[in-house]
C-alpha positions as a printed Julia matrix, in Angstrom:
330×3 Matrix{Float64}:
 -70.1   -13.52   22.2
 -69.67  -17.42   22.67
 -69.16  -17.74   18.84
 -66.58  -14.69   18.97
 -64.64  -16.51   22.19
 -64.5   -19.66   20.41
 -62.8   -18.18   17.16
 -60.18  -16.47   19.14
 -59.37  -19.67   20.61
 -59.53  -21.7    17.62
 -56.93  -18.96   16.09
 -54.54  -19.01   19.08
 -54.45  -22.69   19.01
 -53.85  -22.62   15.28
 -50.99  -20.07   15.83
 -49.25  -21.87   18.57
 -49.68  -25.1    16.4
 -47.71  -23.51   13.73
 -44.92  -22.02   15.8
 -44.36  -25.46   17.37
 -44.21  -27.22   14.11
 -41.64  -24.58   12.81
 -39.37  -24.65   15.76
 -36.18  -26.74   14.72
 -35.68  -29.53   17.07
 -33.1   -32.44   17.24
 -34.59  -35.87   16.85
 -33.17  -38.44   19.1
 -32.04  -40.82   16.35
 -31.32  -38.59   13.32
 -34.81  -39.74   11.52
 -38.08  -38.3    10.8
 -40.37  -38.36   13.83
 -43.5   -36.5    13.7
 -42.05  -33.88   11.37
 -39.33  -32.69   13.42
 -35.94  -32.0    12.1
 -32.21  -32.11   13.12
 -30.26  -29.15   11.77
 -26.46  -30.1    11.35
 -24.05  -27.14   10.69
 -20.47  -28.47    9.51
 -17.83  -26.06   10.33
 -14.96  -26.16    7.24
 -12.54  -23.41    6.43
 -11.85  -20.91    3.52
 -13.42  -21.77    0.16
  -9.85  -22.06   -1.32
  -8.94  -24.65    1.07
  -9.93  -28.25    1.18
 -12.27  -28.48    4.12
 -14.96  -26.55    2.22
 -15.62  -28.86   -0.61
 -15.38  -31.88    1.67
 -17.89  -30.15    4.05
 -20.33  -29.51    0.93
 -20.11  -33.27   -0.13
 -20.47  -34.38    3.85
 -23.73  -32.14    3.84
 -24.92  -33.88    0.83
 -24.3   -37.23    2.08
 -26.0   -36.53    5.38
 -29.26  -34.72    3.59
 -29.67  -37.63    1.45
 -29.17  -40.67    3.95
 -29.83  -39.74    7.05
 -33.56  -39.26    7.81
 -34.83  -35.81    9.38
 -31.34  -34.24    8.95
 -30.73  -30.76    7.09
 -27.2   -30.35    6.91
 -24.96  -27.1     5.5
 -21.34  -26.75    5.28
 -20.41  -23.36    6.95
 -17.09  -21.34    5.89
 -15.05  -20.31    8.94
 -11.65  -19.51   10.07
 -10.74  -23.18   10.16
  -9.07  -25.26   12.94
  -8.86  -23.06   15.89
 -11.98  -21.06   15.23
 -13.79  -24.3    14.4
 -12.98  -26.09   17.85
 -14.13  -23.16   19.86
 -17.59  -23.47   17.94
 -17.86  -27.0    18.86
 -17.09  -26.25   22.72
 -19.6   -23.77   22.65
 -22.05  -25.73   21.1
 -22.35  -23.41   18.13
 -21.71  -26.31   15.42
 -22.29  -29.9    15.24
 -19.51  -31.31   13.36
 -16.28  -29.46   12.59
 -13.11  -30.05   10.61
  -9.71  -29.54   12.74
  -6.33  -30.44   12.55
  -5.57  -33.12   15.23
  -2.91  -31.38   16.77
  -5.07  -28.3    17.42
  -7.8   -30.92   18.84
  -5.23  -32.16   21.3
  -4.17  -28.49   22.37
  -7.9   -27.75   22.86
  -8.48  -30.59   25.05
  -5.37  -30.67   26.87
  -5.14  -26.66   27.47
  -2.02  -26.25   26.14
   0.2   -24.5    23.02
  -2.16  -21.93   21.75
  -5.08  -22.68   24.39
  -2.63  -22.69   27.3
  -4.14  -20.58   30.02
  -7.79  -20.47   28.27
  -8.98  -23.51   29.85
  -9.36  -27.01   28.45
 -12.09  -27.79   25.92
 -12.89  -31.32   27.58
 -16.61  -31.46   26.04
 -15.34  -32.3    22.58
 -15.04  -35.86   21.13
 -13.84  -37.3    17.88
 -15.84  -38.41   14.92
 -13.33  -39.72   12.56
  -9.84  -39.29   11.31
  -9.82  -38.07    7.56
  -6.74  -37.5     5.69
  -3.09  -36.09    5.89
  -3.08  -32.45    5.84
   0.95  -31.29    4.44
   2.72  -28.11    5.35
   3.16  -26.58    2.33
   5.57  -23.94    1.5
   5.14  -21.94   -1.58
   7.29  -19.59   -2.75
   7.57  -17.27   -6.22
  10.55  -18.7    -8.19
  12.47  -15.36   -8.51
  12.53  -15.1    -4.69
  15.42  -17.34   -4.66
  13.71  -19.28   -1.81
  14.73  -23.09   -2.21
  14.69  -24.27    1.4
  13.63  -22.99    5.01
  16.52  -21.52    5.58
  16.1   -19.4     2.74
  13.07  -17.83    4.35
  15.12  -15.41    6.37
  14.73  -11.82    5.71
  11.86  -12.81    3.15
   8.42  -11.44    3.21
   6.27  -14.63    4.36
   2.52  -15.47    4.65
   2.13  -17.43    8.04
  -1.7   -18.21    8.29
  -4.43  -16.46    9.79
  -3.7   -15.09   13.34
  -4.1   -17.93   15.95
  -4.72  -20.65   13.33
  -3.6   -23.88   13.0
  -1.19  -23.05   10.03
   0.3   -20.32   12.27
   1.09  -23.03   15.11
   2.58  -25.2    12.14
   4.93  -22.11   11.0
   6.23  -21.83   14.32
   7.02  -25.27   15.06
   8.63  -25.71   11.65
  10.57  -22.71   11.98
  11.85  -23.63   15.65
  12.96  -27.17   14.21
  15.14  -25.03   11.9
  16.56  -22.64   14.89
  14.3   -19.82   13.67
  11.65  -17.59   14.63
   9.38  -15.02   13.26
  12.28  -12.43   13.86
  14.5   -14.23   11.36
  11.85  -13.24    8.58
  11.79   -9.96    6.83
   8.14   -9.86    7.6
   5.62  -12.3     8.81
   2.02  -11.71    7.49
  -0.98  -13.06    9.0
  -2.63  -14.05    5.6
  -5.49  -16.42    5.04
  -5.11  -18.58    2.03
  -7.03  -16.72   -0.33
  -5.28  -13.46    0.83
  -1.9   -15.37    0.66
  -2.68  -16.59   -2.84
  -3.51  -13.18   -4.27
  -0.35  -11.47   -2.92
   1.91  -14.18   -4.25
   0.25  -13.51   -7.7
   0.76   -9.9    -7.19
   4.49  -10.5    -5.88
   3.82   -8.59   -2.84
   4.99  -11.54   -0.47
   7.91  -13.98   -1.07
   6.47  -17.01    0.33
   3.3   -18.48    2.11
   2.86  -21.6     4.53
  -0.49  -23.58    3.92
  -1.63  -26.6     5.81
  -3.89  -28.58    3.9
  -4.62  -31.46    1.62
  -3.03  -31.66   -1.79
  -3.8   -30.47   -4.24
  -4.97  -27.16   -2.71
  -6.78  -25.01   -4.84
  -5.08  -21.87   -3.54
  -1.77  -23.17   -4.7
  -3.13  -24.47   -8.05
  -4.73  -21.16   -8.98
  -1.41  -19.37   -8.02
   0.67  -22.02  -10.29
  -1.79  -21.26  -13.28
  -0.62  -17.68  -13.27
   2.62  -17.59  -11.58
   6.09  -19.43  -11.5
   6.2   -21.04   -8.18
   8.5   -23.16   -6.11
   7.45  -25.8    -3.52
   9.81  -25.75   -0.74
  10.92  -29.1     0.78
  11.45  -29.81    4.59
  14.41  -31.92    5.1
  13.86  -35.31    6.68
  16.07  -34.67    9.68
  14.01  -31.63   10.23
  10.89  -33.54   10.26
  12.33  -36.41   12.73
  13.01  -33.22   14.9
   9.55  -32.44   14.88
   8.12  -35.76   15.34
  10.35  -36.03   18.5
   8.96  -32.73   19.64
   5.42  -33.05   18.56
   4.0   -36.53   18.21
   1.37  -35.39   15.52
   3.74  -34.85   12.68
   4.95  -37.34   10.16
   6.91  -37.2     7.07
   4.92  -37.18    3.59
   5.84  -36.67    0.15
   3.84  -34.1    -2.28
   4.19  -36.06   -5.44
   5.89  -34.54   -8.57
   3.54  -33.15  -10.95
   0.94  -32.15   -7.98
   1.23  -28.39   -9.07
   2.25  -26.86  -12.59
   6.15  -26.56  -12.82
   6.93  -28.79   -9.94
   9.17  -31.49  -11.4
  10.28  -33.74   -8.42
   8.73  -35.21   -5.47
   8.83  -32.88   -2.37
   9.27  -34.08    1.44
   7.31  -32.29    3.82
   5.56  -32.7     7.17
   2.04  -33.49    7.67
  -0.5   -33.51   10.64
  -3.98  -35.11   10.29
  -7.38  -33.77    9.67
 -10.14  -34.88   11.64
 -14.03  -34.4    12.52
 -14.76  -33.31   15.91
 -18.33  -33.31   17.53
 -19.77  -32.02   20.79
 -19.89  -34.32   23.67
 -23.64  -34.21   24.09
 -24.5   -34.97   20.33
 -27.11  -37.43   20.38
 -25.34  -40.98   20.26
 -27.89  -42.46   17.58
 -27.45  -39.45   15.54
 -23.78  -39.67   15.31
 -23.88  -43.34   14.83
 -25.75  -42.67   11.71
 -23.58  -39.66   10.72
 -20.6   -41.86   10.79
 -22.04  -44.65    9.22
 -23.53  -42.63    6.0
 -20.03  -40.91    6.0
 -18.19  -44.0     5.24
 -20.9   -45.89    3.61
 -21.71  -43.54    0.94
 -17.82  -41.78    1.0
 -17.82  -42.11   -3.14
 -19.57  -38.78   -2.92
 -16.66  -37.28   -1.34
 -14.38  -38.95   -3.55
 -16.07  -37.47   -6.82
 -16.1   -34.13   -5.14
 -12.09  -34.11   -4.14
  -9.15  -36.17   -4.56
  -8.43  -36.4    -0.85
 -11.87  -38.56   -0.4
  -9.73  -41.26   -1.25
  -7.82  -41.06    1.99
 -11.01  -41.19    3.97
 -11.03  -44.86    4.81
 -12.64  -46.9     7.65
  -9.38  -48.67    8.35
  -7.61  -45.61    9.43
 -10.74  -43.62   11.09
  -9.27  -44.17   14.42
  -5.57  -43.85   13.74
  -3.85  -40.76   15.18
  -7.19  -39.8    17.27
  -6.07  -37.52   19.93
  -9.12  -37.6    22.04
 -11.87  -39.99   23.36
 -14.27  -40.94   20.39
 -17.94  -40.19   20.59
 -19.95  -43.32   21.69
 -22.44  -43.02   18.81
 -19.37  -43.0    16.56
 -17.73  -45.67   18.52
 -20.44  -48.02   18.21
 -20.44  -48.01   14.74
 -16.56  -48.67   14.42
 -17.14  -51.52   17.09
 -19.49  -53.18   14.72
 -16.97  -53.0    11.82
 -14.17  -54.22   13.91
 -12.17  -50.95   13.51
  -9.68  -50.35   16.15
């Protein structure tokens, strides 16, 4: 009987040990500690956008350079969905437009009446996200005003793109009512409908080149529609996140001239309660191993330590700030 009880106790102890060993736990320093692993989810965007490949490159950096970390890039609905995931503690790092981050933190624009998301912090500013208006060449669209009466994709419902569309139209004295039809479509859906000539034009906000636009240009004749400088100046006055940028000629097949447009900034957002040492190590590896990102997408060239805090709309996470202080970044 004694042997039987001892055997039961031994098996019970082994099972308890195995369960404990398999439970995911966050280490305090982002390093291997007694076999503990830190699981990092990186919320990106759709596969046809810029966030997704960049998120994959960052996951590779973290997995290879931050001890004890297992990171994965997750495809999501991008900015507005991502900021909610961070605030609810459902992801550790998220790509978000800086205007959306500010709206969420301050409870304004699309977040008005929904409560402020004050438990988010900034990790790094990344690169300009350009408001791109792409039209079929046979639509006759050459300016924003020409969108009147046309079928236009305006981004997924509640997305950062959709907010940009409303603001760009407003700067031209227009609303959705001026369009023939406003379709709430994702990048992939908009690309497919442009190719099939089901819509006349689409708005996308992303780094260039954007794979969805490149894909359409390979099989269809497209026009990249400019936003006039005076309208961008109006946007800058109303919304300080915007700036004027240029889509260089040749960015897309058939684009024979530079195109002026407006841009916001892509950034990384993390939870307020992310471990400080872990945030430090993630930030450090991001910048010191960024060649991996450059090798993945041309936008990696824009991710630079010198501009990591330029346009930061919220408080920086203390772990990230510690790294910036060490490097003298202001």
